Coordinates of C-alpha atoms in Angstrom, one line a residue:
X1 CA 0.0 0.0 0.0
X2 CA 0.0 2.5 -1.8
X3 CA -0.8 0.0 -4.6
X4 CA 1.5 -0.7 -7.5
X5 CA -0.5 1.1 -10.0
X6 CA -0.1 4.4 -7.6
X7 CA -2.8 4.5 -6.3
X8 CA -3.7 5.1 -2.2
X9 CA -6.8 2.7 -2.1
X10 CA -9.1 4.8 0.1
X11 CA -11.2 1.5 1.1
X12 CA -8.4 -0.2 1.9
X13 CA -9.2 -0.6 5.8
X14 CA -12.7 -1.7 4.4
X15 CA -10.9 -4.7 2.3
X16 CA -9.1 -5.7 5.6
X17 CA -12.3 -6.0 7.9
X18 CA -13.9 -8.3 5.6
X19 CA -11.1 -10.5 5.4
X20 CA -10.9 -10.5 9.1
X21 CA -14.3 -11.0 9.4
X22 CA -13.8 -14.5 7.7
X23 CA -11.2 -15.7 9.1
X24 CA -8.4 -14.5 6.8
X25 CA -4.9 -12.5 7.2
X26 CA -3.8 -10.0 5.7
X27 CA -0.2 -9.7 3.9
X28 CA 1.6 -6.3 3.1
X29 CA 4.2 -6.1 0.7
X30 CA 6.0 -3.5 2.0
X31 CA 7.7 -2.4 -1.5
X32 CA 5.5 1.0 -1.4
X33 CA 6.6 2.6 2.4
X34 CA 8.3 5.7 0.4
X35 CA 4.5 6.7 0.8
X36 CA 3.8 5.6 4.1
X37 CA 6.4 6.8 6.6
X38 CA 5.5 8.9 9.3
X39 CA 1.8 9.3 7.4
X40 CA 0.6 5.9 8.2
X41 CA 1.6 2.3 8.8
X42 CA 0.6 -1.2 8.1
X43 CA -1.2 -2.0 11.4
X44 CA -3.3 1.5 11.1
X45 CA -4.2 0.4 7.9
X46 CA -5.2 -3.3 9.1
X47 CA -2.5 -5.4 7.4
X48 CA -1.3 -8.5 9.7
X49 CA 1.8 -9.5 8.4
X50 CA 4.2 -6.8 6.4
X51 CA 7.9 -6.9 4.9
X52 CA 9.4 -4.3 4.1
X53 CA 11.6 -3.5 1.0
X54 CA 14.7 -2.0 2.5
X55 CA 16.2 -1.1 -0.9
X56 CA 12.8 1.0 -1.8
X57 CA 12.6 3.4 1.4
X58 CA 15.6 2.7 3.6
X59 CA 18.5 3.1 1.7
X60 CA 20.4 -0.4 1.2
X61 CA 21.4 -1.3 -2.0
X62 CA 19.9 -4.0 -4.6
X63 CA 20.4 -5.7 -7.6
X64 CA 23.9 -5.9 -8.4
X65 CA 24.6 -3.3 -5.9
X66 CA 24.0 -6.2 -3.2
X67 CA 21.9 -8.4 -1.8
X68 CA 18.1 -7.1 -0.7
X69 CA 16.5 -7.3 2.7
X70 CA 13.1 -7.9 3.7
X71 CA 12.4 -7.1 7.6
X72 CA 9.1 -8.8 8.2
X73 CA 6.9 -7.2 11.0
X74 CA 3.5 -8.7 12.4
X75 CA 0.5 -8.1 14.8
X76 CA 0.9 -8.7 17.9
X77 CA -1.7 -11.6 17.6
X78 CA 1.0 -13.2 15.3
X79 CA 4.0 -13.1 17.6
X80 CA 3.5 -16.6 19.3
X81 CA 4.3 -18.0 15.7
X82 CA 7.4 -16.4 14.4
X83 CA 9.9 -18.7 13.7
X84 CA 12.5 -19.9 16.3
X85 CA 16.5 -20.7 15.8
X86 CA 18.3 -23.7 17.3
X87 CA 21.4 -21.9 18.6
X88 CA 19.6 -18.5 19.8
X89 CA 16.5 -18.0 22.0
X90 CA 13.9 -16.1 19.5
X91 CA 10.5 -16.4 18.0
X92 CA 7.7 -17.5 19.6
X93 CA 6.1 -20.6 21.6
X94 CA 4.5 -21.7 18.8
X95 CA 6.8 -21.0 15.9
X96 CA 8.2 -23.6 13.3
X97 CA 11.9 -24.1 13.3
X98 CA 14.7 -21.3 11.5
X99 CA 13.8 -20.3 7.7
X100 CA 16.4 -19.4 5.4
X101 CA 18.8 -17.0 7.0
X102 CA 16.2 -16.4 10.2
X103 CA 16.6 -14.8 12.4
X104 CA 19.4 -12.3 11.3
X105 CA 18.7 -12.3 7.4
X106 CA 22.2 -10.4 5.6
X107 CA 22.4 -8.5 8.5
X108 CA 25.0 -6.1 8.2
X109 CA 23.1 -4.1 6.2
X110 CA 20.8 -3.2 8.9
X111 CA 23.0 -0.6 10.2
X112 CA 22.5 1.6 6.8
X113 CA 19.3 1.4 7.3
X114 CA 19.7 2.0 11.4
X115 CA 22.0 4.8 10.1
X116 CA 19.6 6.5 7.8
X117 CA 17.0 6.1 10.4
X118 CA 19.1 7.8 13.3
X119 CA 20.1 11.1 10.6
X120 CA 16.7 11.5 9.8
X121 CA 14.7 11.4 12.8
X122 CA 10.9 11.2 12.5
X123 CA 10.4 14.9 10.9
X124 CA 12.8 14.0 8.5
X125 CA 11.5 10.5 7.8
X126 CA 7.8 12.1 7.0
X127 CA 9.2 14.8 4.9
X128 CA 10.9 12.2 2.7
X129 CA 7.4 10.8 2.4
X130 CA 6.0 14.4 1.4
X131 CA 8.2 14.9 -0.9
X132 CA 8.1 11.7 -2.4
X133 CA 4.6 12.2 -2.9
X134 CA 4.6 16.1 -4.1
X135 CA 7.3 15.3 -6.5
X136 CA 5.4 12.5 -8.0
X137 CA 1.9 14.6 -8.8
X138 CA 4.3 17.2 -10.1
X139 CA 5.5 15.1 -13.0
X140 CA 1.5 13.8 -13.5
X141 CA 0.2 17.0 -13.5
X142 CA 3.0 18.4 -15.9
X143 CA 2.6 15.2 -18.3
X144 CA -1.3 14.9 -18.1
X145 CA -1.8 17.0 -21.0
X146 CA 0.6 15.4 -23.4
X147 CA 0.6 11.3 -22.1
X148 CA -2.7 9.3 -20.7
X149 CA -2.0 8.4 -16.8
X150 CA -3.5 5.1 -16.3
X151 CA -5.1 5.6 -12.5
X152 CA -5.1 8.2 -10.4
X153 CA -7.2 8.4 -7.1
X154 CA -10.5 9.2 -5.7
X155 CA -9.2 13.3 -5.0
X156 CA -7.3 12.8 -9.0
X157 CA -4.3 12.7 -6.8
X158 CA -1.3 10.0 -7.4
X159 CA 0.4 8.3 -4.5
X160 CA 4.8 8.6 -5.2
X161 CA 4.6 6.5 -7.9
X162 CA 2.0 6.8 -11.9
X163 CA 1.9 4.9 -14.4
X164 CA 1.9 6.5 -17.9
X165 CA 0.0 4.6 -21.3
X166 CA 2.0 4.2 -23.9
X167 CA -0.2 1.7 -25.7
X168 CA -2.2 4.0 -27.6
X169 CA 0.8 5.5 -29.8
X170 CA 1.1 1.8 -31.1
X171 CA -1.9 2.3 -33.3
X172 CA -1.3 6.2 -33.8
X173 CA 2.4 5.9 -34.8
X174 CA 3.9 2.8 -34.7
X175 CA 5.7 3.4 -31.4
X176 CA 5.9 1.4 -28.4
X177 CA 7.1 1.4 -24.9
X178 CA 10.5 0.0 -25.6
X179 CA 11.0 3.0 -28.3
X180 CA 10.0 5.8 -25.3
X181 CA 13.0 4.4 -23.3
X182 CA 15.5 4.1 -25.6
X183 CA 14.8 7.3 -26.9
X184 CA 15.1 9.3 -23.2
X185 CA 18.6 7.9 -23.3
X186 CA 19.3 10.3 -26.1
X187 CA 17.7 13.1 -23.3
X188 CA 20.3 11.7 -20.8
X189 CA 18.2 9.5 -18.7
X190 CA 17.5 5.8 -17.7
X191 CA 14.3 5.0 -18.5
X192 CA 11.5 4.3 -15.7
X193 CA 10.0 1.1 -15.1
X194 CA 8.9 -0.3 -18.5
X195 CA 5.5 -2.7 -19.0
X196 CA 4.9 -3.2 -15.1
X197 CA 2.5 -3.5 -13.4
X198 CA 0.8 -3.3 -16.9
X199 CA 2.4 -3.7 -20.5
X200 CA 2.9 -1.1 -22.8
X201 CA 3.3 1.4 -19.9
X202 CA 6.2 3.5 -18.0
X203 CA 5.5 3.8 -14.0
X204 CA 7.3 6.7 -13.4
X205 CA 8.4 6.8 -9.4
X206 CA 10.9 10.3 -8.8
X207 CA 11.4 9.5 -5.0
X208 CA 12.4 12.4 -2.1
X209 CA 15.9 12.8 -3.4
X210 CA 15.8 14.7 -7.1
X211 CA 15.7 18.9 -7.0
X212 CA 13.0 20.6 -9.3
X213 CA 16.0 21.1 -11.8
X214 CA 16.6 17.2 -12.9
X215 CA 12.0 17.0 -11.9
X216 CA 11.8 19.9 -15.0
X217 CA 14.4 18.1 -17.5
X218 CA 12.6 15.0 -17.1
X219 CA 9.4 16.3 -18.2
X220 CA 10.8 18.4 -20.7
X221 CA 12.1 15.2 -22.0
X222 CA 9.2 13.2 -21.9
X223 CA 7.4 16.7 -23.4
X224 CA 10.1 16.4 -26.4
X225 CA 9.1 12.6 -27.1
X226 CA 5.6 13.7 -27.4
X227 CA 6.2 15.8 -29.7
X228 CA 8.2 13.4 -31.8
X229 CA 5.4 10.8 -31.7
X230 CA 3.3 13.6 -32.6
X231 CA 5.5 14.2 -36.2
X232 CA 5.0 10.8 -36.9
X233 CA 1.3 10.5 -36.2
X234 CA 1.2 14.2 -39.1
X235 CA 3.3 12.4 -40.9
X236 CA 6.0 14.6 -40.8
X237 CA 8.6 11.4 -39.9
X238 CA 8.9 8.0 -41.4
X239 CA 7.2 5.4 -39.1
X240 CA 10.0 3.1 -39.8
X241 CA 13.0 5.4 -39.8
X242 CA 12.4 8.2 -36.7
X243 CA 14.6 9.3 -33.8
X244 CA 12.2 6.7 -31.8
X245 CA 12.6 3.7 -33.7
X246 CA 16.5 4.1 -33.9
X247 CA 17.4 5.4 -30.1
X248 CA 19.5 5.4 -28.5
X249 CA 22.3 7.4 -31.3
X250 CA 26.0 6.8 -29.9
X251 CA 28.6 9.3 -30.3
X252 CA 29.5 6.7 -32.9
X253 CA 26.7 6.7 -34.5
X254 CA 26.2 10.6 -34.6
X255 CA 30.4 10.7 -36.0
X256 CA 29.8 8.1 -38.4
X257 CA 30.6 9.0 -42.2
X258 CA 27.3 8.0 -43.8
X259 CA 24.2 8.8 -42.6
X260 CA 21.1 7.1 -43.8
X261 CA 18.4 8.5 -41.8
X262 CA 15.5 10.6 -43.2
X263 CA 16.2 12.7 -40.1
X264 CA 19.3 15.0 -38.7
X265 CA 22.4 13.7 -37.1
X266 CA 21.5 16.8 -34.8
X267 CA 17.8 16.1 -34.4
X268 CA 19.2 12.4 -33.2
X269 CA 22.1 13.8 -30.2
X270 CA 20.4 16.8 -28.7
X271 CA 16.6 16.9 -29.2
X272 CA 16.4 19.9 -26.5
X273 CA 18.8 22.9 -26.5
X274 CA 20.5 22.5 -23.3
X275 CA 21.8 19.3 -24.1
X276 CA 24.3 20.3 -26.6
X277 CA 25.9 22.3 -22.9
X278 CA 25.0 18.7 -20.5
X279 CA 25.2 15.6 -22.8
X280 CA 25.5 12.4 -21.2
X281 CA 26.0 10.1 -24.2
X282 CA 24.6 6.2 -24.2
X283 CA 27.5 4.5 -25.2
X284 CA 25.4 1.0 -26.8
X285 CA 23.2 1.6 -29.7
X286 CA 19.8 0.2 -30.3
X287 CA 19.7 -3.9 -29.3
X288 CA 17.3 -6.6 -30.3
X289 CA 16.1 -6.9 -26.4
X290 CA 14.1 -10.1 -27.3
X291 CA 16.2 -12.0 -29.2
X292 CA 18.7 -11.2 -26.8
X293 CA 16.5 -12.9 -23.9
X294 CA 15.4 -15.8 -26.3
X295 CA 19.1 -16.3 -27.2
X296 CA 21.7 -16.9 -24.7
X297 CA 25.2 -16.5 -26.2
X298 CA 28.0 -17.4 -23.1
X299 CA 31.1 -14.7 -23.3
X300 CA 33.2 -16.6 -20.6
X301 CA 36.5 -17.6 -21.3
X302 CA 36.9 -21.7 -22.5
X303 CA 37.2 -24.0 -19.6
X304 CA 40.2 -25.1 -20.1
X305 CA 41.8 -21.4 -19.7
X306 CA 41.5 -22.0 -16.0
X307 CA 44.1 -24.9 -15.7
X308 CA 47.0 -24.6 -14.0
X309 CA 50.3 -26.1 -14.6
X310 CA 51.7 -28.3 -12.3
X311 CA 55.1 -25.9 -11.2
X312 CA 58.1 -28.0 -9.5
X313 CA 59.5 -26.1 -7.2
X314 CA 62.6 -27.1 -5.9
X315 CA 62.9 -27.6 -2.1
X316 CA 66.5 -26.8 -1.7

């Protein structure tokens, strides 16, 4: 909660009675607290049993920056059944035997988070969340005129996290989601989520931590693709051959001696004026993403480059 589609559910404690009232628990994912902290919790809003993503709010990293952590909380109704450890007295009387890593999880990276917690302090916590939030509905409300925003909630309102629709541009232009994030690499930026939670879609999620600087060039950006779909839907561009279909543009590509496209070498590198000044340049062109998943090609060294020869050495 918030829900993945950025949405605060304002029935949400109505959902929770009626499960209780048959008999049933309730499980948080706990991937959304960038828009809970210090405005709500999961026991206010009736959830029983909640993890919570400490890469998404609390500062650890993830992916290849480490390994995530998932610090699961309950009701207090629940505490007689968390699980117990053979070497150290935890859990409770009722609790099954240790689970994976329980009860310490990788737990050195519990004092970033302890860290992050201590420097912030509750105001500073709750401002995160405001900000998190404010800085979200600033992007919607600057993109609502140019892209469809796939939910918003009862008050029109976003939680810090929207999802934008690409999908109709398919049948307008040709263009898809994939082509909307490899073209905002050309405007210096990592794309957004791409096709989740729904397909064909970008769920754009700014966080506390950009200024209104890098909030503005983002939606300028995003402002600029529009406007390139738009060419192609007048049929001022190719559908085939655009800036869209052949992002991102390399410095190789832009250098290169021939030039085949309909459009400008300069048209392709700096779309918006400023970034002739600020360019961050992609440095791989356009990939066939699919094929690449649906084809595994191994780049590791042969096997046998590992052996080692046997070395006398001599014992004198």
């Amino acid at each position: 909660y918030p829900s993945t589609h950025g949405v605060f559910e304002h029935r949400v404690k109505d959902f929770c009675e009626i499960i209780h009232q048959h008999g049933g628990q309730v499980y948080m994912d706990g991937a959304n607290m960038n828009a809970q902290v210090g405005l709500t919790s999961p026991g206010e809003i009736g959830a029983d049993v909640c993890h919570l993503n400490l890469h998404k709010t609390f500062t650890i990293p993830h992916g290849g920056g480490g390994p995530g952590m998932g610090p699961i909380g309950v009701a207090e109704h629940l505490v007689p059944f968390l699980s117990g450890h053979c070497l150290v007295e935890t859990g409770g009387e009722e609790g099954i035997s240790a689970i994976s890593a329980a009860p310490f999880g990788s737990a050195s990276i519990l004092t970033i988070s302890y860290a992050y917690i201590r420097m912030m302090g509750a105001q500073g916590l709750t401002d995160a969340t405001k900000r998190a939030i404010l800085n979200a509905n600033y992007i919607k409300d600057r993109l609502e005129d140019h892209y469809p925003i796939l939910y918003t909630g009862k008050s029109g309102r976003s939680a810090h996290e929207f999802i934008v629709d690409l999908r109709p541009f398919k049948q307008s232009a040709g263009i898809e989601a994939v082509d909307v994030a490899k073209r905002l690499m050309d405007y210096g930026f990592h794309a957004p989520t791409m096709s989740f939670p729904v397909p064909g879609t970008l769920m754009i999620e700014p966080t506390e931590s950009e200024s209104k600087e890098e909030l503005d060039r983002f939606c300028d950006a995003m402002i600029g693709i529009r406007n390139e779909i738009r060419e192609i839907e007048e049929g001022k561009a190719d559908k085939a051959d655009n800036v869209l279909k052949h992002a991102p543009h390399t410095m190789r590509v832009i250098a290169d001696g021939e030039w085949a496209h309909s459009y400008s070498r300069e048209k392709a590198a700096f779309p918006l004026d400023h970034i002739r000044y600020d360019k961050f340049w992609p440095s791989v062109a356009r990939v066939d993403d699919a094929y690449g998943d649906r084809n595994l090609v191994c780049s590791c060294i042969p096997i046998d480059a590992y052996t080692i020869e046997e070395v006398e050495v001599d014992q004198a």
